[in-house]
Coordinates of C-alpha atoms (C1' of nucleotides) in Angstrom, one line a residue:
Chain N
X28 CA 189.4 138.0 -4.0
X29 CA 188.7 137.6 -7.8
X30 CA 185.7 136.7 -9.7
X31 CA 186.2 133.8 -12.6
X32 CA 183.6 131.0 -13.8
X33 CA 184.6 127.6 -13.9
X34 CA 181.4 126.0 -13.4
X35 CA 181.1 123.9 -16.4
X36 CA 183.8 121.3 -14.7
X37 CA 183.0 122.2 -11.1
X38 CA 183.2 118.8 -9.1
X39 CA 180.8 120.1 -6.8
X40 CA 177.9 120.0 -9.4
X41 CA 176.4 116.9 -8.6
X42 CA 177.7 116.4 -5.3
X43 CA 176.3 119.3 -3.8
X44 CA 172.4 119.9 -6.3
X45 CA 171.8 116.0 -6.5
X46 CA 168.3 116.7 -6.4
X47 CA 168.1 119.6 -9.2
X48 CA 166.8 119.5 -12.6
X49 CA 169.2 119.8 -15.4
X50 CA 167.0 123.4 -16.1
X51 CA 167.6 125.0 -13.1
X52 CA 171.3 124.1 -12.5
X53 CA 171.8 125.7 -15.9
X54 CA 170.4 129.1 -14.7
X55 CA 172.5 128.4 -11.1
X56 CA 175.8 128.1 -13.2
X57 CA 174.9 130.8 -15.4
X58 CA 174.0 132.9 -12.3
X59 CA 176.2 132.0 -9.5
X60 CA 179.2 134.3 -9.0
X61 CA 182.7 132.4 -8.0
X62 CA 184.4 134.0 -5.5
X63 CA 188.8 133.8 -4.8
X64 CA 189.9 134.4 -1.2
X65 CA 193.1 134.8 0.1
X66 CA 194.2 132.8 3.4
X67 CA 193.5 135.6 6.2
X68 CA 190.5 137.2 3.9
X69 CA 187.2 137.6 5.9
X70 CA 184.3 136.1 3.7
X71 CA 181.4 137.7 5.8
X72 CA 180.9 139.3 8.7
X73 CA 179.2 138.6 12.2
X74 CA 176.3 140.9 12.2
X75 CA 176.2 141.5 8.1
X76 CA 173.3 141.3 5.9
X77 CA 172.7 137.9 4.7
X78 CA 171.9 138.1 0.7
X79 CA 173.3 135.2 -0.7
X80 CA 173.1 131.8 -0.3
X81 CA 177.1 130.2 -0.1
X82 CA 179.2 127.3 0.1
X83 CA 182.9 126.5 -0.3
X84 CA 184.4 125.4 -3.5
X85 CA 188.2 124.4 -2.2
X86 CA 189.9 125.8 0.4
X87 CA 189.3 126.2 4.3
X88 CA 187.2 128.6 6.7
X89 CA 186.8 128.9 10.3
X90 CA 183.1 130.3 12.0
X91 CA 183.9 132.5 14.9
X92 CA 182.4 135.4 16.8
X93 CA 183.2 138.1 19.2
X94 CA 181.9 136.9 22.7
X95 CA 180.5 139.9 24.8
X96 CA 184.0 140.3 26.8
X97 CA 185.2 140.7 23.2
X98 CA 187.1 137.8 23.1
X99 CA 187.3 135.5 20.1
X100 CA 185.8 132.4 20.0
X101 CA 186.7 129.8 16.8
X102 CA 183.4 127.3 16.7
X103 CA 183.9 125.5 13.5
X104 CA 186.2 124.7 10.8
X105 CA 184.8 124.3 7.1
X106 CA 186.3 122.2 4.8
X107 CA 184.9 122.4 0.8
X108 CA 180.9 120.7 0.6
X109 CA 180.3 121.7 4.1
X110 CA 178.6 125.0 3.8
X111 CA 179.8 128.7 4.6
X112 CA 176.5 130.6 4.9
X113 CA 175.2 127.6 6.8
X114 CA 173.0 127.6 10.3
X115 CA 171.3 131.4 10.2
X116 CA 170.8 131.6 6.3
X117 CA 166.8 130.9 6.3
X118 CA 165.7 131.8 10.1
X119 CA 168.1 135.3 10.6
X120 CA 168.2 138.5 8.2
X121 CA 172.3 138.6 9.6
X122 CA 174.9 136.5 9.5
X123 CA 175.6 135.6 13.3
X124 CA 179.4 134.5 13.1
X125 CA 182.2 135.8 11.0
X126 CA 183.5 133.4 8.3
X127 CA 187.6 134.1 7.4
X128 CA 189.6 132.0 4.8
X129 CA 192.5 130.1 6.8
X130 CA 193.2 128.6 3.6
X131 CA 193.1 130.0 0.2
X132 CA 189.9 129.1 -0.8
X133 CA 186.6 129.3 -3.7
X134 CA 183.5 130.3 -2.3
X135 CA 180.4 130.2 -4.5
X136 CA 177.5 132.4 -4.3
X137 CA 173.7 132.5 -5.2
X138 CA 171.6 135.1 -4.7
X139 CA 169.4 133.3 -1.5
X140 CA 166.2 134.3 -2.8
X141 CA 166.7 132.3 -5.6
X142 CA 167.7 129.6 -3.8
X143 CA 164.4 129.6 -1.2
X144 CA 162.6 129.8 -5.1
X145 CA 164.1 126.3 -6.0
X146 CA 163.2 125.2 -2.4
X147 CA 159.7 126.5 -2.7
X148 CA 159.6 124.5 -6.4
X149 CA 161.8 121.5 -5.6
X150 CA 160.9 119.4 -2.6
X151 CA 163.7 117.2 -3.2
X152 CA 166.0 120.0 -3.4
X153 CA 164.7 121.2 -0.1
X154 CA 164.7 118.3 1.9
X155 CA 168.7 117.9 0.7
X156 CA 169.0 121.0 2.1
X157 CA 167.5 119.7 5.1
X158 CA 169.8 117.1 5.5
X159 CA 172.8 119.2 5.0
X160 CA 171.9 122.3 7.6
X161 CA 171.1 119.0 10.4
X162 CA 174.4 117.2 9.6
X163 CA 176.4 120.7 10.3
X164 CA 174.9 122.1 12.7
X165 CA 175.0 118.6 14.7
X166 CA 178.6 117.7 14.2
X167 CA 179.2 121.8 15.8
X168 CA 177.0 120.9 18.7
X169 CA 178.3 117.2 19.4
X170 CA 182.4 118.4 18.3
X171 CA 181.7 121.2 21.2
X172 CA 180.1 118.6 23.7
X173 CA 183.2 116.5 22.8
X174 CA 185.3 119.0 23.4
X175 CA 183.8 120.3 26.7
X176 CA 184.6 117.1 27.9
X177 CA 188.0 116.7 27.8
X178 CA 191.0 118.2 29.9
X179 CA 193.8 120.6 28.0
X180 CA 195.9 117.5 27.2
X181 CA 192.7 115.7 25.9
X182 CA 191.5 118.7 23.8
X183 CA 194.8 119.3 22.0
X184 CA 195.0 115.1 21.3
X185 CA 191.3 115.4 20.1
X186 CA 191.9 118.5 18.1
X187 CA 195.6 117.1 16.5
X188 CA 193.6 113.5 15.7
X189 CA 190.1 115.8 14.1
X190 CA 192.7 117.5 11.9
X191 CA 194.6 114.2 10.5
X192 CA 191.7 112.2 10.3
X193 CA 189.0 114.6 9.1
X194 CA 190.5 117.6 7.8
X195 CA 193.8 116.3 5.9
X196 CA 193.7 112.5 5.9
X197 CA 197.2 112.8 6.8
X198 CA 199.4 112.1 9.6
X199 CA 201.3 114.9 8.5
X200 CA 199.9 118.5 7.6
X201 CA 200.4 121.7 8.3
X202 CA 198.3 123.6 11.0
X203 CA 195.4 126.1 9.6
X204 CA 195.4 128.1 12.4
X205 CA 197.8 129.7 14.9
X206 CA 198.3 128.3 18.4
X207 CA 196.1 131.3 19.7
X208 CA 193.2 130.5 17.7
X209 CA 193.8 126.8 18.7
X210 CA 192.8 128.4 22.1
X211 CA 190.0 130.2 20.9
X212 CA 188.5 126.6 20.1
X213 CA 189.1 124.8 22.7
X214 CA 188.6 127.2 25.3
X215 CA 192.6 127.1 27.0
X216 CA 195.1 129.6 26.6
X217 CA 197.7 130.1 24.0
X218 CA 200.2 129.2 26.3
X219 CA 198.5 126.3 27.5
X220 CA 198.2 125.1 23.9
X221 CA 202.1 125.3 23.8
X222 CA 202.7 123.4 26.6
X223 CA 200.5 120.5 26.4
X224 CA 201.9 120.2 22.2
X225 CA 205.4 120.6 23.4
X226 CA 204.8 117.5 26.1
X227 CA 203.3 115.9 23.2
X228 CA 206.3 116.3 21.1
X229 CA 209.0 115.2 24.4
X230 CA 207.0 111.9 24.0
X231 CA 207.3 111.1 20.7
X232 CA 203.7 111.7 20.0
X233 CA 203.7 114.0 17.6
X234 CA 206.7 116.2 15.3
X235 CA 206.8 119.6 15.0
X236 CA 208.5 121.7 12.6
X237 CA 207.0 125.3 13.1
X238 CA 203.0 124.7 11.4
X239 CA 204.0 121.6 10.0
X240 CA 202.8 118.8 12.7
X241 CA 203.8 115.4 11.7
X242 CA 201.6 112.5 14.2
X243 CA 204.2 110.2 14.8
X244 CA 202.2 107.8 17.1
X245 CA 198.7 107.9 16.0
X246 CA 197.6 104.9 18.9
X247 CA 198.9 107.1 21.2
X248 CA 197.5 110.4 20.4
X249 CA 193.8 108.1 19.7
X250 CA 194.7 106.5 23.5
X251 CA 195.2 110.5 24.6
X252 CA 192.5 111.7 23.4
X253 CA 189.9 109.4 24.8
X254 CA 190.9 109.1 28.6
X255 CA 191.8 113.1 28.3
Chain E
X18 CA 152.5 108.2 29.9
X19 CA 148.9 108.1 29.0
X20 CA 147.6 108.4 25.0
X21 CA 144.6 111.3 24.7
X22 CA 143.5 113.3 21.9
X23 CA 142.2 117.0 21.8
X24 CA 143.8 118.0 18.6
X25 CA 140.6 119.9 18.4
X26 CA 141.2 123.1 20.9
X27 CA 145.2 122.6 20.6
X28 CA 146.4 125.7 20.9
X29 CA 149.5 125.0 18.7
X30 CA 147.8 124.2 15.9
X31 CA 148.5 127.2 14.3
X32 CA 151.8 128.3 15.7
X33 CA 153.3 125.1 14.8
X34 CA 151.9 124.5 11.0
X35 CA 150.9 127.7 9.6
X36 CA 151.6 126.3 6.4
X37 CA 149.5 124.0 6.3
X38 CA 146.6 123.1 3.8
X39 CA 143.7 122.3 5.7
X40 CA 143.1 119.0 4.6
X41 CA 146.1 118.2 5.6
X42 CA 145.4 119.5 9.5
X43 CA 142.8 117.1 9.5
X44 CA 145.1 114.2 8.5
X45 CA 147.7 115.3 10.6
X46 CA 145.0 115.4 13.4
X47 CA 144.1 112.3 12.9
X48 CA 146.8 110.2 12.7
X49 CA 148.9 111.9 16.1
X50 CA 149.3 110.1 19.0
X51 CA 149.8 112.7 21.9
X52 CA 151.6 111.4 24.8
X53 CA 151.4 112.3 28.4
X54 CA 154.9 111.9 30.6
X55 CA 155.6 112.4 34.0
X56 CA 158.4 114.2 35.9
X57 CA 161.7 112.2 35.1
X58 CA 160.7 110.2 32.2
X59 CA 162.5 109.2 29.6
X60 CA 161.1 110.5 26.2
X61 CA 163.6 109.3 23.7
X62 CA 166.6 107.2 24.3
X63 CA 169.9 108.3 22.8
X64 CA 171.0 105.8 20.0
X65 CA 166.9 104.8 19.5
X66 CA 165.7 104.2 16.1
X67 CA 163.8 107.8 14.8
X68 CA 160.5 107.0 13.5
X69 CA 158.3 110.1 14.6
X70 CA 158.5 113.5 14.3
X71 CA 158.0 114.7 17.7
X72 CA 156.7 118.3 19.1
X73 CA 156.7 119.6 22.7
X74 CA 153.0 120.9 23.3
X75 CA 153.3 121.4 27.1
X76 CA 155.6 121.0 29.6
X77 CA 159.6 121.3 29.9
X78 CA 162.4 118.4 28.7
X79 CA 166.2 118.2 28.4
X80 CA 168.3 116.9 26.0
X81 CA 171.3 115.5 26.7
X82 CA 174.2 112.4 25.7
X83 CA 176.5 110.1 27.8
X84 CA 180.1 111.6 27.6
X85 CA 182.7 109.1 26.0
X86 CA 183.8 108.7 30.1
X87 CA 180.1 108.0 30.7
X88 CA 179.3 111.5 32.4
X89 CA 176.1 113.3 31.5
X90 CA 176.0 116.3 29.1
X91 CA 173.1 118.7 29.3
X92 CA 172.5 120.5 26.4
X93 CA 169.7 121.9 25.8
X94 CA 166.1 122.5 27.7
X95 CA 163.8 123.0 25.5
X96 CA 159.9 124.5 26.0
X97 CA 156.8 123.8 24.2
X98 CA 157.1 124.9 20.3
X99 CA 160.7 124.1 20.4
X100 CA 160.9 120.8 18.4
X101 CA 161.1 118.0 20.8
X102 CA 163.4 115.2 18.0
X103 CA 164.7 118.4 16.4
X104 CA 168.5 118.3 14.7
X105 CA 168.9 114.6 13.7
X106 CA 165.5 113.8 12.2
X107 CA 166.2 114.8 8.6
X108 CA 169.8 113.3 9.0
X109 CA 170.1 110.7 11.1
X110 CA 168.5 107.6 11.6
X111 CA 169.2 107.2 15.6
X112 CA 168.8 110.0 17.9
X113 CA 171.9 111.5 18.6
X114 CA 170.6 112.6 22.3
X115 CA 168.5 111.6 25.1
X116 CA 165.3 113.5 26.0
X117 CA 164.0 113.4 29.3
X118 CA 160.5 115.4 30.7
X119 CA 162.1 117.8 33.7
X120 CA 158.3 118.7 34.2
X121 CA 155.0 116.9 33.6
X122 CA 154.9 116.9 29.4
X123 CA 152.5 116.2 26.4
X124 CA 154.1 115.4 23.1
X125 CA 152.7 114.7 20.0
X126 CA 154.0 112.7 18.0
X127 CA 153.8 112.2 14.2
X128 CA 155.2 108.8 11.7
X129 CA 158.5 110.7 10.0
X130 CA 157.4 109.6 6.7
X131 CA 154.2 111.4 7.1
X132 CA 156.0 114.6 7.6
X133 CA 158.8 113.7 5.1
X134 CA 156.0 113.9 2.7
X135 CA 154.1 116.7 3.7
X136 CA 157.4 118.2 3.2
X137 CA 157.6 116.7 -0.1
X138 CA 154.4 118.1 -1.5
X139 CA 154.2 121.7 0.6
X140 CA 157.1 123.6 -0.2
X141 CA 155.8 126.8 2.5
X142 CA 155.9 123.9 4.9
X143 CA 159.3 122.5 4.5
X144 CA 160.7 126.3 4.6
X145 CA 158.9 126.4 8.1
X146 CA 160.4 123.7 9.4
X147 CA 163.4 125.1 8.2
X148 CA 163.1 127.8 9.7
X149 CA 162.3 126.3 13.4
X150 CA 165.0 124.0 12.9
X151 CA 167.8 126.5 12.1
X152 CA 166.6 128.9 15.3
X153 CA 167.0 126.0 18.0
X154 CA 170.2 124.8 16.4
X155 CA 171.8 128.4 16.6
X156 CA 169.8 128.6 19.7
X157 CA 172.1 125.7 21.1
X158 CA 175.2 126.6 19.4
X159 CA 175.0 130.6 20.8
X160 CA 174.3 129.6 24.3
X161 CA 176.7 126.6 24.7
X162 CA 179.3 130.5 22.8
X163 CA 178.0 132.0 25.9
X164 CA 178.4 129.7 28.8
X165 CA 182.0 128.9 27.8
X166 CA 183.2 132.2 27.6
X167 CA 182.0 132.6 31.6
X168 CA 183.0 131.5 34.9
X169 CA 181.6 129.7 37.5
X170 CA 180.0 133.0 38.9
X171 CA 179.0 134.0 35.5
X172 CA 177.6 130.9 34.2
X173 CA 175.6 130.4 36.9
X174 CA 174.2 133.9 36.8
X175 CA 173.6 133.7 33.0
X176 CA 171.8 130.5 33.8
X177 CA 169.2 131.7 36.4
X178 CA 168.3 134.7 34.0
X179 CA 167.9 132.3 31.4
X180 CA 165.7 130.3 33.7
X181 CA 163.7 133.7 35.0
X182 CA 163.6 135.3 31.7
X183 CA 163.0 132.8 29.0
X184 CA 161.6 130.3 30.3
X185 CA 159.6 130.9 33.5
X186 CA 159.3 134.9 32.2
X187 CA 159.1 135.4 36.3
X188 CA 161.8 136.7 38.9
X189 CA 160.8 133.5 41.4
X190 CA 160.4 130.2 40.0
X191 CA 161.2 126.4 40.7
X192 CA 164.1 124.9 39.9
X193 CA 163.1 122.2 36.8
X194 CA 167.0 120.8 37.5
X195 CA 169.3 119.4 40.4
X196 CA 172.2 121.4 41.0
X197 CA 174.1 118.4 39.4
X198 CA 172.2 118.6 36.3
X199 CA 173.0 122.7 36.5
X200 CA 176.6 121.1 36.9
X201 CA 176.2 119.0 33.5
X202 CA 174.9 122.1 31.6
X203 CA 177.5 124.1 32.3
X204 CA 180.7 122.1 32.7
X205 CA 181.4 122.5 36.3
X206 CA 181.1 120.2 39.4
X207 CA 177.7 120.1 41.7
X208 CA 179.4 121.7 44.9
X209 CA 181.0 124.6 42.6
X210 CA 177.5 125.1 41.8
X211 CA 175.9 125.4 45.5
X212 CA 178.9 127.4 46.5
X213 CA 178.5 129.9 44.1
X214 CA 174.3 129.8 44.3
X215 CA 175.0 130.2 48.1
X216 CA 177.3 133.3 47.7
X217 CA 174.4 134.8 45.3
X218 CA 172.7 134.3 48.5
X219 CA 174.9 135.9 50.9
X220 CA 174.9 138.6 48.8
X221 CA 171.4 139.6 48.5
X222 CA 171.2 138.7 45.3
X223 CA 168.9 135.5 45.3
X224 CA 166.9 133.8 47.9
X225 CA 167.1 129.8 47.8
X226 CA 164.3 128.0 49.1
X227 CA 164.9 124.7 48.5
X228 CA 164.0 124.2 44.5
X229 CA 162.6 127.6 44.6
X230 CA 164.0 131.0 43.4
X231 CA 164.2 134.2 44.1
X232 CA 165.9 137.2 41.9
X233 CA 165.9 139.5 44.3
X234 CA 168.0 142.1 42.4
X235 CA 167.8 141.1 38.9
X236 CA 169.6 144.2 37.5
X237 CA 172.8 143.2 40.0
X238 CA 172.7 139.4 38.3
X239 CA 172.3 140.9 34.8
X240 CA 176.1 142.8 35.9
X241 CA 177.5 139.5 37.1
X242 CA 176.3 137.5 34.2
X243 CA 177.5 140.3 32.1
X244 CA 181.2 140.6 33.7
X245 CA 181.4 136.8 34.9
Chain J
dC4 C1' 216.7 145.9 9.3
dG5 C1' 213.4 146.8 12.4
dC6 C1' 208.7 146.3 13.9
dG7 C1' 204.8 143.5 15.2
dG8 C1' 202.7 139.3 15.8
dC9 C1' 203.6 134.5 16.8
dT10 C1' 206.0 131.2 19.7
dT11 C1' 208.2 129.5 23.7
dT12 C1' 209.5 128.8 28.7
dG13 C1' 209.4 129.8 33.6
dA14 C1' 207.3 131.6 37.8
dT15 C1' 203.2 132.7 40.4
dG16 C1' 198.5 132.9 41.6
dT17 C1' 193.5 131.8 40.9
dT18 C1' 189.9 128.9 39.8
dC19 C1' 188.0 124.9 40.1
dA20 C1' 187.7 119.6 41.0
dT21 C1' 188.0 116.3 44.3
dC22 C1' 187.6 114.1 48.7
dA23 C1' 185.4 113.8 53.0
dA24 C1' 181.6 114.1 56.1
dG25 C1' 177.4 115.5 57.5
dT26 C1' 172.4 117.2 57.0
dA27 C1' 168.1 117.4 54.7
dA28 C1' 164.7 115.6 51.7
dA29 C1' 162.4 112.3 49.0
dG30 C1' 161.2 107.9 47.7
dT31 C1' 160.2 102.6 49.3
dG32 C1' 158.5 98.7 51.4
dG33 C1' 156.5 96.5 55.4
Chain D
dC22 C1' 152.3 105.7 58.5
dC23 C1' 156.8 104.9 60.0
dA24 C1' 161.5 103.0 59.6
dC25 C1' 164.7 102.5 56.1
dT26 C1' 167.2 103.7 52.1
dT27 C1' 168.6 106.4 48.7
dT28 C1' 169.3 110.6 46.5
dA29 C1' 170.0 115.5 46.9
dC30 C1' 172.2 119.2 49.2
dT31 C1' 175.8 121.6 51.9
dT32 C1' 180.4 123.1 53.9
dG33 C1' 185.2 122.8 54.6
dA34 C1' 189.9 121.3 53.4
dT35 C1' 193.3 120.1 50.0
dG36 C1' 195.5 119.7 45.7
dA37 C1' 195.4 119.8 40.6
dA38 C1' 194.6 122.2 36.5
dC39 C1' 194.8 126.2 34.3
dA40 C1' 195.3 131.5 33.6
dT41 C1' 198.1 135.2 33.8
dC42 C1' 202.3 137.8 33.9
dA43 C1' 206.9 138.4 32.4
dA44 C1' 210.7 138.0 29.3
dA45 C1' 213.0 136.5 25.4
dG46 C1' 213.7 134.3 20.8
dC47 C1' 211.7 133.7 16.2
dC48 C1' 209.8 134.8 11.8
dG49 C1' 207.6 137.3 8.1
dC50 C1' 207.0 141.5 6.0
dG51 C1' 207.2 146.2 4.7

DNA sequence: CGCGGCTTTGATGTTCATCAAGTAAAGTGG
DNA sequence: CCACTTTACTTGATGAACATCAAAGCCGCG
């Protein structure tokens, strides 16, 4: 975790404060801090004091929390432009899931008082925001109600085809996360997960080479994953 | 579903736009059209067109979507001052789920663009609705956490304490749901869910009259929910 | 090179869905 | 208001889906 300042180039500028004025992005850049994490690094906390507003630069994150058995459960993947300190940031003084790097990745931080200034200032800016927090915390809900509905064989089809398509844009890439954390977001067991990949690879579904997963049959896996 | 008005001595006035200039009430009271629905009705459709911003003022509904395999998901029930078109209104153009009045409801019911602008020109306002917005999300996202990280027994426990402690704040109450639409809630099939509501029974732990409820021995359903 | 976590496979048992069949309750039309 | 129809509820029996336990190979890392 190192601390640089790149944000002079950052693509994210536009894409991310559409709606700011040229003013205040200045005094963003030259107040943000840029934040390196290492694959395996926890970003924040469940339970921790929420004082800065964040959002990923590059890399990938997961959301999870302990459940009350103390059981891990994974309820989100964040890819760079979706946010990190998302959901809890303006209704909770503490964060309510932990966020962990399962990439490398650049997080960027603003103090969040600053940031409810610029909403309080800039309407625009607020209604973007708006639109942001609804998008997330709407694909979370619907991806878990799409989840919920499949069968093992279904979840790991849905899962394999939401990486690919969403994640990578790749038929072939190389898993974030471990098969036991696979299992902490679908809701199956780790050897379960195993199973139902392995079946998937005796078909000639999908290639595995230890993380690396290579879809070789994409109809088939899309077929899978909706009658699952 | 009758059309009143008695914006006047609405006791949500207050709790629902604290934010709000004055002048601004009176517009807002002006222009809402409060609707009355019966028992069963359909409030929004999922995939309709969004053009008001919608509030629960009495009453109880549920949200819920048709599963790809055309089953019903349940997820959400949601009590007066919990936004009725929350999550997709910023966002979306089409509701993303379908609410339906489980008791006799009032909504109000306000043009989007009405609200889009209050938001536009009251900045204490759009942090508000912020706010509510962010609590029912995370509301949604925590409990679907907690139901999938029980069993049958468990679920169903966790469920009638919700029910007897956040929404009916009493240890006998009436059942707003069939036990299929218990079954769409929380992921399990309707006779699971009269089996294990008739073992609660056997037990001593709940009486069962009909669509009335009885805890009987709330602290023993508080250890099952807890352990399930 | 050895330890711990990750992965894999097989065997066994539990949990839950499904099917079937019947009762109760609630809505509907004459 | 009653016969009729439909929907909701209930119980039991059976089988499928999934968790758990056990044991072994693999891989990365200190």
């Amino acid at each position: 975790m190192t601390n640089i300042c790149s944000c002079k180039y950052c693509d994210l500028r536009d894409l991310f404060f559409t709606n700011i004025r040229s003013k205040d992005r200045e005094t963003i850049c030259s107040i943000k801090t840029e934040l390196y994490f290492n694959k395996g690094d926890k970003i924040f906390q469940e339970n921790q004091k929420i004082e800065t507003f964040a959002y990923l630069k590059s890399g990938l994150v997961k959301l999870s929390r302990l459940s009350s058995s103390k059981k891990e459960q994974l309820l989100f993947i964040a890819k760079p432009l979706d946010f990190v300190s998302l959901l809890s940031v303006f209704s909770e003084n503490n964060y309510k899931y932990s966020v962990t790097a399962i990439e490398d990745s650049v997080v960027c931080e603003l103090d969040i008082n600053i940031v409810k200034n610029l909403i309080n200032e800039n309407s625009d800016f607020a209604l973007d925001i708006m639109k942001k927090m609804s998008k997330i915390s709407d694909f979370i809900i619907t991806q878990s109600l799409n989840i919920r509905e499949r069968n093992l064989n279904g979840r790991i089809a849905y899962l394999l085809n939401y990486f690919s398509s969403q994640i990578y844009t790749s038929n072939t890439f190389e898993l974030p996360i471990t098969r036991k954390e696979i299992g902490e977001y679908i809701g199956m067991s780790t050897e379960n997960i195993i199973r139902s990949m392995s079946s998937l690879k005796k078909e000639g579904i999908i290639d595995i080479r230890g993380k690396i997963i290579e879809i070789t049959n994409p109809k088939k896996l899309q077929i899978l994953s909706d009658l699952g």
